[in-house]
Every structure is written in structure tokens, then in C-alpha cells.
CSV table of C-alpha atoms and ligand atoms in Angstrom, one decimal:
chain,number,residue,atom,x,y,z
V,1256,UNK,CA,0.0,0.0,0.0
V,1257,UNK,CA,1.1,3.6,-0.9
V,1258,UNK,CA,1.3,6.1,1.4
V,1259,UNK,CA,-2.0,8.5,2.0
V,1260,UNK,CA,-2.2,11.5,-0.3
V,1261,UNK,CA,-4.6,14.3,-0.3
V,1262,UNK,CA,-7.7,13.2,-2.7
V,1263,UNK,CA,-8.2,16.3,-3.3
V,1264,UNK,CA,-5.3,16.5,-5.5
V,1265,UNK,CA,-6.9,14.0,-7.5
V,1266,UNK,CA,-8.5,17.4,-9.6
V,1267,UNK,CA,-5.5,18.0,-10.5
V,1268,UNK,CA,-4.0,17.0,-13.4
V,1269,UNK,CA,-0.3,15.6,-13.8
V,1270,UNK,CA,1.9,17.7,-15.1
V,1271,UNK,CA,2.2,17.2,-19.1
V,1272,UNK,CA,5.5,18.4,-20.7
V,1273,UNK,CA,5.6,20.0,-24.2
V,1274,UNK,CA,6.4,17.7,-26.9
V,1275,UNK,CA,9.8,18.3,-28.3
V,1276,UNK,CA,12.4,16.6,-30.7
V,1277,UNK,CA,15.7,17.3,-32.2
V,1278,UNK,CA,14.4,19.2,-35.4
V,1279,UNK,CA,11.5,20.3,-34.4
V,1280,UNK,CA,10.3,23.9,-34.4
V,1281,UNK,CA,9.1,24.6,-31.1
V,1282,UNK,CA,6.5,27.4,-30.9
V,1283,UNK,CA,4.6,26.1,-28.2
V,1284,UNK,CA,6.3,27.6,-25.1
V,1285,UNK,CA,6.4,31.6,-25.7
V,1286,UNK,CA,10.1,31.5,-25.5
V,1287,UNK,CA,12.7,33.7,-26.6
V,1288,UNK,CA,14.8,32.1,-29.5
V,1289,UNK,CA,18.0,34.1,-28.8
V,1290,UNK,CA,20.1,32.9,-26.3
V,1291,UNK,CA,21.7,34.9,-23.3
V,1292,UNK,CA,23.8,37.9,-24.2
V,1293,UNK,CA,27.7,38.1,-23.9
V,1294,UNK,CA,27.7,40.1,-20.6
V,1295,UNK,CA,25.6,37.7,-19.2
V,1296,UNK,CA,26.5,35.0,-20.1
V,1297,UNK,CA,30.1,36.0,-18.4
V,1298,UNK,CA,27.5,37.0,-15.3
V,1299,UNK,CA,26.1,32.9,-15.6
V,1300,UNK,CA,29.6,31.7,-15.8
V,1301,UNK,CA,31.3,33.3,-12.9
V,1302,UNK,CA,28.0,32.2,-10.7
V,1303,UNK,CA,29.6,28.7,-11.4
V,1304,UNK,CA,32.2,28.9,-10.0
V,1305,UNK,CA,30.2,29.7,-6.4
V,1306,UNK,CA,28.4,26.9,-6.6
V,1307,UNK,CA,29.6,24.9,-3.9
V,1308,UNK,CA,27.6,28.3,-1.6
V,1309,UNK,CA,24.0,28.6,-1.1
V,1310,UNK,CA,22.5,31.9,-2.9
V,1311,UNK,CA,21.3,35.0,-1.1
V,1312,UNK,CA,17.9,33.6,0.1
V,1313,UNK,CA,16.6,37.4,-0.1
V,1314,UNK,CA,18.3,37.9,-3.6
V,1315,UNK,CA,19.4,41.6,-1.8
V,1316,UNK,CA,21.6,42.6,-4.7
V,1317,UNK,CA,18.7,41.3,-7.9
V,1318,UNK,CA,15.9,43.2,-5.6
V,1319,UNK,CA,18.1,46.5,-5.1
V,1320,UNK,CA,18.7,46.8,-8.8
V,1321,UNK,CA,14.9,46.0,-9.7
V,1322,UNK,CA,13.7,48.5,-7.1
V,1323,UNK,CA,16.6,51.3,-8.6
V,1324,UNK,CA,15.1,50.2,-11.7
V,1325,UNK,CA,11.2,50.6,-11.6
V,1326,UNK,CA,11.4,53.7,-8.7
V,1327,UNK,CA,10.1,51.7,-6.2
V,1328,UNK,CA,11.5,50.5,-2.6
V,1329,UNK,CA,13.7,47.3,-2.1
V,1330,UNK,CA,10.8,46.8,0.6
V,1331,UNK,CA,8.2,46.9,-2.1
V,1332,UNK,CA,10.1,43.9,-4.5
V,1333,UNK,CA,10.8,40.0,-4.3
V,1334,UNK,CA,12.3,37.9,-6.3
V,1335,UNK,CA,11.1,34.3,-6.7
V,1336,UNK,CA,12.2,31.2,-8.6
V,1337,UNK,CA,10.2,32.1,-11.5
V,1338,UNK,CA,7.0,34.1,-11.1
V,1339,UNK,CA,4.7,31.1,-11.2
V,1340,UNK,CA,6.6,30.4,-7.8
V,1341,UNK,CA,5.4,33.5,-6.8
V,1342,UNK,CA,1.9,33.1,-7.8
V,1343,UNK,CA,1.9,30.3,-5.5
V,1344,UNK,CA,3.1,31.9,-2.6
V,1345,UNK,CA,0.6,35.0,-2.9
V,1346,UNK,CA,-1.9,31.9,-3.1
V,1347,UNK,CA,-0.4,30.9,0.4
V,1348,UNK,CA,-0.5,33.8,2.2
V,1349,UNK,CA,-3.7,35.2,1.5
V,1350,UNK,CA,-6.0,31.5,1.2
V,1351,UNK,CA,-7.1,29.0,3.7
V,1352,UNK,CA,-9.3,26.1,2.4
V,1353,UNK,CA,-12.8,27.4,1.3
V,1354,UNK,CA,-11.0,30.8,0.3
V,1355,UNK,CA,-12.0,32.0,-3.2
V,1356,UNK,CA,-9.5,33.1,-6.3
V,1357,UNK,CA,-11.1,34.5,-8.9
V,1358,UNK,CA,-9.7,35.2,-12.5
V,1359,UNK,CA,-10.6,35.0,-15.9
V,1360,UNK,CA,-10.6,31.7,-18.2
V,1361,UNK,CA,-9.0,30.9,-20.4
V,1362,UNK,CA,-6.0,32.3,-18.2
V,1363,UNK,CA,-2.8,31.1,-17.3
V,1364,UNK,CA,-2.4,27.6,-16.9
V,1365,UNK,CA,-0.8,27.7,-13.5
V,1366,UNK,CA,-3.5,29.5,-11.3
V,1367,UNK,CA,-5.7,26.7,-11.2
V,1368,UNK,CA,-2.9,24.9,-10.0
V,1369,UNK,CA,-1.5,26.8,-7.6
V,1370,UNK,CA,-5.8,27.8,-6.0
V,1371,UNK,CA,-6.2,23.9,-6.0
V,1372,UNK,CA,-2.9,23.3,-4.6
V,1373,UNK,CA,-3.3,25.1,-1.6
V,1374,UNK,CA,-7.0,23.7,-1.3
V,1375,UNK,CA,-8.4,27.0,-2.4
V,1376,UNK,CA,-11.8,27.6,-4.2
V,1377,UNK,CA,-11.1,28.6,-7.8
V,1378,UNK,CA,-13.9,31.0,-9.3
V,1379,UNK,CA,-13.6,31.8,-13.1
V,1380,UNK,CA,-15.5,33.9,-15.2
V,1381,UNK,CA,-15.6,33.5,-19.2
V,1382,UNK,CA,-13.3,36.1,-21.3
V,1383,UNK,CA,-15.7,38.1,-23.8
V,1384,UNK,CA,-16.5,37.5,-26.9
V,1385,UNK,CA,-13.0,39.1,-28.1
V,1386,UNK,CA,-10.9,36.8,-26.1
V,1387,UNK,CA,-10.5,40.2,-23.4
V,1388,UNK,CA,-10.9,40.1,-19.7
V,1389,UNK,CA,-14.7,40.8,-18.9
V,1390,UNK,CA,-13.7,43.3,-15.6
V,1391,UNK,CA,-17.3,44.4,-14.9
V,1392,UNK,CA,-18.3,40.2,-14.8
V,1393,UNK,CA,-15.2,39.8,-12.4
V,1394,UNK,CA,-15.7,42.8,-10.0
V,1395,UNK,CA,-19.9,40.9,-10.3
V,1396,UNK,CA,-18.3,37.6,-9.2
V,1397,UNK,CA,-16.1,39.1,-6.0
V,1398,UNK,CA,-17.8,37.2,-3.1
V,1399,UNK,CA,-17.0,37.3,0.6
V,1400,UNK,CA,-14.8,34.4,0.9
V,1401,UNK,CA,-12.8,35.7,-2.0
V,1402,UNK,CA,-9.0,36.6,-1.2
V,1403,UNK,CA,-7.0,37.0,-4.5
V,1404,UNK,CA,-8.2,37.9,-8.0
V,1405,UNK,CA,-5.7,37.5,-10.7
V,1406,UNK,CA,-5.5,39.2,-13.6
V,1407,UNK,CA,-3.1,38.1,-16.6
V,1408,UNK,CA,-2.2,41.1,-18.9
V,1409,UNK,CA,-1.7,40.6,-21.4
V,1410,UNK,CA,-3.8,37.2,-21.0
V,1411,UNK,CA,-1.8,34.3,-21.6
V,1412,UNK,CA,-2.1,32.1,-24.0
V,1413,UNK,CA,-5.2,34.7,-25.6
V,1414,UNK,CA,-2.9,37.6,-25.7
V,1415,UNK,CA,-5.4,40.2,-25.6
V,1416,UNK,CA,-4.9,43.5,-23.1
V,1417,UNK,CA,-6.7,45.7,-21.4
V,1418,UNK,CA,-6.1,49.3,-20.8
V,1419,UNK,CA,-5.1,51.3,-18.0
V,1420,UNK,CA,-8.4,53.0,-17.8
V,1421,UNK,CA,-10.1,49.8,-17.9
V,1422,UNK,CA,-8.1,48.7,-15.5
V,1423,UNK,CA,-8.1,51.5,-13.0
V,1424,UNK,CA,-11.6,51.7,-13.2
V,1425,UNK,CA,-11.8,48.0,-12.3
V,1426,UNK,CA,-9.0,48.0,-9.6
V,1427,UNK,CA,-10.9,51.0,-7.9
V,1428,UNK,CA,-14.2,48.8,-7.4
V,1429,UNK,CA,-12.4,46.2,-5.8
V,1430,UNK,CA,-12.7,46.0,-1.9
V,1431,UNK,CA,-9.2,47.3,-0.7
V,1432,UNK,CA,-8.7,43.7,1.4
V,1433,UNK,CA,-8.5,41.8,-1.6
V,1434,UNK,CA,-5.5,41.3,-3.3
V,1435,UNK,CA,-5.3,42.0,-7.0
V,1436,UNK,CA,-2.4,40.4,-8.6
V,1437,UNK,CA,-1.7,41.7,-12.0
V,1438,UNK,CA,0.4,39.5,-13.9
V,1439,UNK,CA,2.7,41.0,-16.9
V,1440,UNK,CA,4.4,38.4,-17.8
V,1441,UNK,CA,4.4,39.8,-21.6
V,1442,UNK,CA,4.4,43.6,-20.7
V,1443,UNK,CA,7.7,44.3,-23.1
V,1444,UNK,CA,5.7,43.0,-25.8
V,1445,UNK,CA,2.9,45.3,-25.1
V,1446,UNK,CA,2.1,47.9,-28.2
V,1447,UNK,CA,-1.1,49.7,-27.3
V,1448,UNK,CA,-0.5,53.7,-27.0
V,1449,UNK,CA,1.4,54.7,-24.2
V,1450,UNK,CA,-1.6,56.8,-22.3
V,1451,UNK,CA,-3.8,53.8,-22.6
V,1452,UNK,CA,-1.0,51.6,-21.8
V,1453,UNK,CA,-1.4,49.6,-18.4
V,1454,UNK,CA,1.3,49.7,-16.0
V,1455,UNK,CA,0.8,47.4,-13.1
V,1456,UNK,CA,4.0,49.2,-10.7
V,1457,UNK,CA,2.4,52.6,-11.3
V,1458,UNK,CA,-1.1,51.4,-10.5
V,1459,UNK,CA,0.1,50.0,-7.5
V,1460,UNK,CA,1.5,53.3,-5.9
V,1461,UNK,CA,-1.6,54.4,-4.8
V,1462,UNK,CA,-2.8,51.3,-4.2
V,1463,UNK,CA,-1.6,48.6,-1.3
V,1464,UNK,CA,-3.8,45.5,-2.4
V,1465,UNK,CA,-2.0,45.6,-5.8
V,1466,UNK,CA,0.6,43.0,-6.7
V,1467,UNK,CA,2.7,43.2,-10.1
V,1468,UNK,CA,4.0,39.9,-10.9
V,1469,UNK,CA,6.9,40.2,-13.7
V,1470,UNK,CA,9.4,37.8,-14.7
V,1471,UNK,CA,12.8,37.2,-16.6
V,1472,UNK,CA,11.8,34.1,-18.8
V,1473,UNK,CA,10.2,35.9,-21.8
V,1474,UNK,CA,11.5,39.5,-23.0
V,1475,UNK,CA,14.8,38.7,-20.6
V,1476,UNK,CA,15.2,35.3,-22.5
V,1477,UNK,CA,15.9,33.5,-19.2
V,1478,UNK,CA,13.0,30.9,-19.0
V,1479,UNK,CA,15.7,28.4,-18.0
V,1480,UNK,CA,17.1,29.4,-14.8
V,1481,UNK,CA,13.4,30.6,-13.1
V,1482,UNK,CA,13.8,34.1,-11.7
V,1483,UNK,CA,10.5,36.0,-11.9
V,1484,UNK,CA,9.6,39.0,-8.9
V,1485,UNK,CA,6.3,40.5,-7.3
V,1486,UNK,CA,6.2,44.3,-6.6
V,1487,UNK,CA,3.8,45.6,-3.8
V,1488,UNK,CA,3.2,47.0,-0.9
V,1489,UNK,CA,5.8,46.0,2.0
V,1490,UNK,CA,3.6,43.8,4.4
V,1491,UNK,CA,2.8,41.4,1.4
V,1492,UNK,CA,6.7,41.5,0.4
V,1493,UNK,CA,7.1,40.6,3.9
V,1494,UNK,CA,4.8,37.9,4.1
V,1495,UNK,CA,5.8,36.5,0.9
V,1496,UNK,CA,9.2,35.8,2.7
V,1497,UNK,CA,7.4,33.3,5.3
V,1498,UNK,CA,6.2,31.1,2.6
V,1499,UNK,CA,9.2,31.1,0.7
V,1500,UNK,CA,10.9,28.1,-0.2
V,1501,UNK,CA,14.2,28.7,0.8
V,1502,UNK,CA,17.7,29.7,-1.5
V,1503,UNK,CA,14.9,28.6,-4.9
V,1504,UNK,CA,16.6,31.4,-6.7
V,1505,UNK,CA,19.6,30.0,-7.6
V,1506,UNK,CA,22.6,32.1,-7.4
V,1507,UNK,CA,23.3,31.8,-11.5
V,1508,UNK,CA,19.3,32.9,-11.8
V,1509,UNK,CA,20.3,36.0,-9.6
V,1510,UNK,CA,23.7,36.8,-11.5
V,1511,UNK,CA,21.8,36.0,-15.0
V,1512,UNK,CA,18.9,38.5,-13.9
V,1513,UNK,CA,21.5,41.1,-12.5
V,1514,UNK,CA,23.2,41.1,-15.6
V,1515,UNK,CA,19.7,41.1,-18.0
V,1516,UNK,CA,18.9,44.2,-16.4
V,1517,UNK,CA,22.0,46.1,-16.8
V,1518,UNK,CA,21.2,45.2,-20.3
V,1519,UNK,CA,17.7,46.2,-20.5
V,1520,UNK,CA,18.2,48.2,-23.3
V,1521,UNK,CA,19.3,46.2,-26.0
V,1522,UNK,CA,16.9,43.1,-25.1
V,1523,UNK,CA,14.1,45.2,-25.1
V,1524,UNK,CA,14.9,46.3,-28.4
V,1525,UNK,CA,14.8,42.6,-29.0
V,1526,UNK,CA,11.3,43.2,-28.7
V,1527,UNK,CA,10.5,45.0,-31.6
V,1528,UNK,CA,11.5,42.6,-33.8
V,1529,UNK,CA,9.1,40.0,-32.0
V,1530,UNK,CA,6.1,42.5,-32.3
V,1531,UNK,CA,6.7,42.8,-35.9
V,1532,UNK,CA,6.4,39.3,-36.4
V,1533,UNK,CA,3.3,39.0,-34.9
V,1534,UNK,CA,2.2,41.8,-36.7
V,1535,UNK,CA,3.3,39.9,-40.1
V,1536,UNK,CA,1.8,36.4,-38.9
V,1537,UNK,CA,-1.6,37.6,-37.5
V,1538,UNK,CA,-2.6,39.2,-40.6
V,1539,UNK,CA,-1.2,36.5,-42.7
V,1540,UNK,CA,-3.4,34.2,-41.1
V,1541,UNK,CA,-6.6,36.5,-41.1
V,1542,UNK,CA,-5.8,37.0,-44.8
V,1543,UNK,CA,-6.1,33.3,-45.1
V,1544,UNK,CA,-9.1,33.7,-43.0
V,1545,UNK,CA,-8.7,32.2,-39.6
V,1546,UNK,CA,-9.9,34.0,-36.9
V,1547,UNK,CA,-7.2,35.5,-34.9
V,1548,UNK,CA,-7.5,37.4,-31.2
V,1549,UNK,CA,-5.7,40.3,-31.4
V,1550,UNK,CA,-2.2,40.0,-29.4
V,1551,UNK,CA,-0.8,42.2,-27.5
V,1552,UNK,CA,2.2,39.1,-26.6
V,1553,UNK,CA,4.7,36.7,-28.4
V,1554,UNK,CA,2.2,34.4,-29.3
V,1555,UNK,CA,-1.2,34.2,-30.9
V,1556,UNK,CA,-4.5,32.9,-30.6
V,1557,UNK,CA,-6.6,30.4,-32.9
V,1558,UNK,CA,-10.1,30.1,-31.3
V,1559,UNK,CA,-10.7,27.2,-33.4
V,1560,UNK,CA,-12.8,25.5,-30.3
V,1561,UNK,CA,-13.1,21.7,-30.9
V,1562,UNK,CA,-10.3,21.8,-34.0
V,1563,UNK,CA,-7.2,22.9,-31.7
V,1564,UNK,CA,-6.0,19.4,-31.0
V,1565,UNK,CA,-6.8,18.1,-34.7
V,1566,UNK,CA,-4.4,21.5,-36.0
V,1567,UNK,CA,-2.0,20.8,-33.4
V,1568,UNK,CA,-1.3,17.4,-34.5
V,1569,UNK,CA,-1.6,18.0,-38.5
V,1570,UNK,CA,1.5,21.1,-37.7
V,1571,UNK,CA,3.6,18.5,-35.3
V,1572,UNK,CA,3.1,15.9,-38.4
V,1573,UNK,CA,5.3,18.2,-40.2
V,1574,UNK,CA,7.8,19.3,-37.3
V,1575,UNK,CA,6.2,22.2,-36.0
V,1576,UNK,CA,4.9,22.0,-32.7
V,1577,UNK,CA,2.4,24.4,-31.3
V,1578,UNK,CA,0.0,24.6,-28.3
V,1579,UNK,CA,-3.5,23.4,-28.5
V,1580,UNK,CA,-6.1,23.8,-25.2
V,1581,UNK,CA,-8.7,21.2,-26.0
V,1582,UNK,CA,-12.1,22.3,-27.4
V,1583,UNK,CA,-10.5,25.7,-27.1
V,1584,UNK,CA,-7.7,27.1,-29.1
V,1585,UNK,CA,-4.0,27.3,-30.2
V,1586,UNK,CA,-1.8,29.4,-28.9
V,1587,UNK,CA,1.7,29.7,-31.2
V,1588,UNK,CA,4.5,31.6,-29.9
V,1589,UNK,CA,6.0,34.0,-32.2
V,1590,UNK,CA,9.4,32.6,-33.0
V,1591,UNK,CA,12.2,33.4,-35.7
V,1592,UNK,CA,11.4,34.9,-39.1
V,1593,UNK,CA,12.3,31.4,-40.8
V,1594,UNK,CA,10.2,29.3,-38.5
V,1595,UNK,CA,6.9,31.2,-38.8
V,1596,UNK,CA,6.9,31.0,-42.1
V,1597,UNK,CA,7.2,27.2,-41.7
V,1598,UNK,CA,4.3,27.3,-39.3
V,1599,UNK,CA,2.5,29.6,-42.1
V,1600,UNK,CA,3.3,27.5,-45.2
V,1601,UNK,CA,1.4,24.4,-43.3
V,1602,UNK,CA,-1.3,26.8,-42.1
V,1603,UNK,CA,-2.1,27.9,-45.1
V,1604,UNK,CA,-2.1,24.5,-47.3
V,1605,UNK,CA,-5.5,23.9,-48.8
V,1606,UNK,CA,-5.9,20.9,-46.7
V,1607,UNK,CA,-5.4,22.7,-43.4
V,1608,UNK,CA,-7.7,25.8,-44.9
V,1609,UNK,CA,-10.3,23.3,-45.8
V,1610,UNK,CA,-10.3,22.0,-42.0
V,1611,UNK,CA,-9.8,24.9,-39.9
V,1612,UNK,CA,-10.4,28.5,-41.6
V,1613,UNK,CA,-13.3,30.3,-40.7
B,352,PLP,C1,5.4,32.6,-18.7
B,352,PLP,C2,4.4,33.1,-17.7
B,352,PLP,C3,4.8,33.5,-16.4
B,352,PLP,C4,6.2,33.4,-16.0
B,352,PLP,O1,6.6,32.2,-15.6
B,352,PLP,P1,8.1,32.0,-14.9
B,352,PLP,O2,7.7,31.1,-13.8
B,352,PLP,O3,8.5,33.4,-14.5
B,352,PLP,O4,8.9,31.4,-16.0
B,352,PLP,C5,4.0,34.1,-15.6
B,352,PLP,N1,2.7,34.3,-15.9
B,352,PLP,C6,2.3,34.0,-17.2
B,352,PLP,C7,0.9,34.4,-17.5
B,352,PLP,C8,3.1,33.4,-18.1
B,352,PLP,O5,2.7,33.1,-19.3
């Protein structure tokens, strides 16, 4: 006989990794395809050689330069092993069983996860018709036992945004004890003009139940060593620290991230070249007539509904491998010139316009 284990966890399902083979052209992850930079690469290889210490369990020296960096306090940032980490933790210290999170779905994969994980009550509400966060049906749904509302912006894997007068309207009609973690994981890639433009750290000044999740796996191009950081008010920076999981940012995470910021510049302008081929493949594909949402991200979004997994396995027949959510949509990362055109010569065959146009 096995040991006992929680039946709840039984809703959960196992963890399914991404298919991947030599050769293949992997869109499917919302990765960067450039690898670390010169300078920080140096950064990664002179961590190395401390391996044999523990990290900096606070990560003093990453959360300095972030705070220097975004105007903020030291006291107001923390650094986590990747910001699904810290999703989990802001999970932790604001949920006992019974406790509600709320957010919109199709969201991120991991907040279902991490609510059921820490035997939390997860409360979804549909995105709209556009594939957008429905704010006015969130703020509807807030309930008493609810303690953390997510919102992903732009939405993973939809890529749709909402603006920062949408957003401040919606923040302001949420009761001030419940936290509101916004979730920019894509922000760099974000295109919408700059006075409607949503930023998460300046609508948090004014407001303490505000949490802006960020992270260094996508613009930064460090999805491999998990480094990701929360800014916010001091007493959830502080209480984040209890639930840590102690030294899980590794010390070449905090070098690599050290180093990507002093070079903020130049991958940021990294970016541009990523937006424009998004531009270039969404309206390839709506020429061709699929529906597209619109992306504010490095990925788009197929709503093809009950033909996602059928597309997703005619591409990965040929090679290219792409994200399907059953009886949902694809999502299909942006990636380099060369490779979304391979995605975009099978898309576009009469065989796959036949099945899943329209
Ligand atoms: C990729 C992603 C993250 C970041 O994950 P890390 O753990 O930092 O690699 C967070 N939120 C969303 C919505 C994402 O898509």
C-alpha cells in the first residue's frame, strides 16, 4: 500500500510536458529564440564557480537593482524562482481552504494549480466574446470568501490587453482587502499607446492591495534558470518571505537577472523585432481567414474551439509544434522569421484551410 495523499489532489492534473524533438520547431512555449547575451552569459559563468555556496535567500543585490530600476523600494520587490513560484506563494498567504480566487478563463495555466494546490476555491469567469478580460463580470463575481483575483495582462495564451483605464476603473471597485495580482508576464511585448498603456507598478502606488508579478523568462530570454519578482506593498513583500521556499533562486538565476537588467536596453529592443512578427503572422493568417484574437504578446491565438487538438497534430506531423487547449484554441509563440513561415506555409495549405479557416 502507498502512502495517503490528499484526494483532493486528484483534480489536479499531472503535469504534461511539451512535446519536443531534435528538429522540431518549437513554438509552443512563448520563449525567446536568442540565447543569453555576452555580458551575461560572463554574469552565468562566474556564478559557477560559487556553486559549492548557497544563494542570497533574499536575492538583496537582484531586488536592489529592480527596485533602482522601476522607482520603487527594495521593501516593495521580491524575487522568486520564476513568477509562477510566486503566484503560488501570494496563493499561500492570502488563502485557507474554502477561500476564493477569482480570474478570468482561459487564463494562465498555473492558477488553477496553484488555487487547487493550496486547497483554495477557484472562481472563473468566461473572457468576452473578443478573447479580453470581462472586468465588470469579475468585479460581479467578487464574493466574501474571496482573497485574491488575478488578472493576466496581457492574458496568456489569448494575448489580448486591457487598458489602464479599464483597468483603473476596475481596480478602484475592488474592496481594498482583496488582493489584485496583475500578472505582466508579456508587458515588453505590449504595443497599445502609451496613455492607454497599463502599468501594473504605477497602478500600484496608490494602491496597497495591488501586486505586479513580472518575470525574466520571456522578454529577458531566461525561462531556463526561473527568476521572476512580485512588486507591492511592504507587508505582502514581507509575508511572501514566510512562505518562501528557501535559497529557490539560484545564485546563477540571480547573477543572469542582475546582468539582463543592466542590459535592459538592448533586449528590449529585442522586442521590436518579436512584435513585428506578430504583426506579419496575424494578418497572414486573417488573410487566409482564420480568426485570430488580437495580441498584445509573443504568441497568438486560434479560437478554433473543438479543432485545436486536430491542428496541433496536422503542424507537429510536419515538425512544428504548437499549443493546442482542447475544445479551445491554439496558442503559437511567435518565433524566428524562418520558423513562422514554416508554421505559415502548413497553415495555409488547402488541406489545413479546408479544416480549420473560418
Ligand atoms: C510565462 C508566464 C509566467 C512566468 O513564468 P516564470 O515562472 O517566471 O517562468 C507568468 N505568468 C504568465 C501568464 C506566463 O505566461
Amino acid at each position: 500500500m502507498t502512502a495517503r495523499i490528499r484526494e483532493d489532489l486528484e483534480s489536479i492534473p499531472p503535469y504534461v510536458p511539451g512535446r519536443n524533438f531534435p528538429g522540431a520547431i518549437k513554438l509552443a512555449s512563448n520563449e525567446t529564440t536568442l540565447g543569453p547575451l555576452p555580458s551575461v552569459s560572463k554574469a552565468i559563468a562566474e556564478a559557477v564557480e560559487s556553486a559549492n555556496r548557497y544563494p542570497d535567500n533574499g536575492s538583496v543585490e537582484l531586488v536592489t537593482a529592480l527596485a533602482d530600476s522601476l522607482g520603487v523600494a527594495p521593501e516593495n520587490v521580491a524575487a522568486g524562482c520564476g513568477s509562477v513560484a510566486i503566484c503560488q506563494e501570494l496563493v499561500a498567504i492570502t488563502c485557507v481552504p474554502g477561500d476564493e480566487v477569482l480570474y478570468a478563463w482561459r487564463a494562465f495555466e498555473a492558477y488553477p494549480v496553484v488555487t487547487k494546490v493550496a486547497g483554495a476555491t477557484e472562481v472563473t469567469v468566461p473572457l468576452d466574446a473578443d478573447h479580453v478580460h470581462d472586468l465588470d463580470a469579475i468585479a460581479a463575481a467578487i464574493t466574501p470568501r474571496t482573497r485574491l483575483i488575478f488578472v493576466c495582462n496581457p492574458n496568456n495564451p489569448t494575448g489580448t490587453a486591457v487598458g489602464r483605464r479599464a483597468l483603473e476603473r476596475f481596480l478602484d471597485s475592488v474592496p481594498a482587502e482583496i488582493l489584485v495580482v496583475l500578472d505582466e508576464a508579456y508587458l515588453e511585448y505590449v504595443r497599445i499607446p502609451v496613455e492607454d498603456r497599463a502599468d501594473g507598478v504605477e497602478l500600484g502606488r496608490s494602491r496597497p492591495n495591488v501586486v505586479v508579478l513580472r518575470t525574466f523568462s520571456k522578454a529577458y530570454g531566461l525561462a531556463g534558470l526561473r527568476v521572476g519578482y512580485a512588486v507591492g506593498d511592504p507587508e505582502i513583500i514581507r509575508s511572501l518571505s514566510k512562505v518562501h521556499v528557501p535559497f529557490s533562486v539560484s545564485r546563477v538565476a540571480q547573477a543572469a537577472a542582475i546582468a539582463s537588467l543592466e542590459a535592459q536596453a538592448e533586449l528590449l529592443d529585442r522586442t521590436d523585432a518579436v512584435v513585428a512578427e506578430r504583426n506579419r503572422v496575424r494578418t497572414a493568417l486573417l488573410d487566409a481567414g482564420y480568426l485570430v484574437a488580437e495580441s498584445e504578446a509573443n504568441f497568438v491565438w486560434l479560437p478554433l474551439g473543438d479543432r485545436a487538438v486536430p491542428f496541433a497534430t496536422l503542424l507537429a506531423q510536419s515538425d512544428v509544434l504548437v499549443r493546442p487547449f482542447a475544445g479551445d484554441g491554439v496558442r503559437v509563440t511567435i518565433g524566428d522569421p524562418h520558423e513562422n513561415d514554416a508554421f505559415l506555409t502548413l497553415a495555409t495549405k488547402p488541406d489545413a484551410l479546408a479544416a480549420f479557416s473560418g
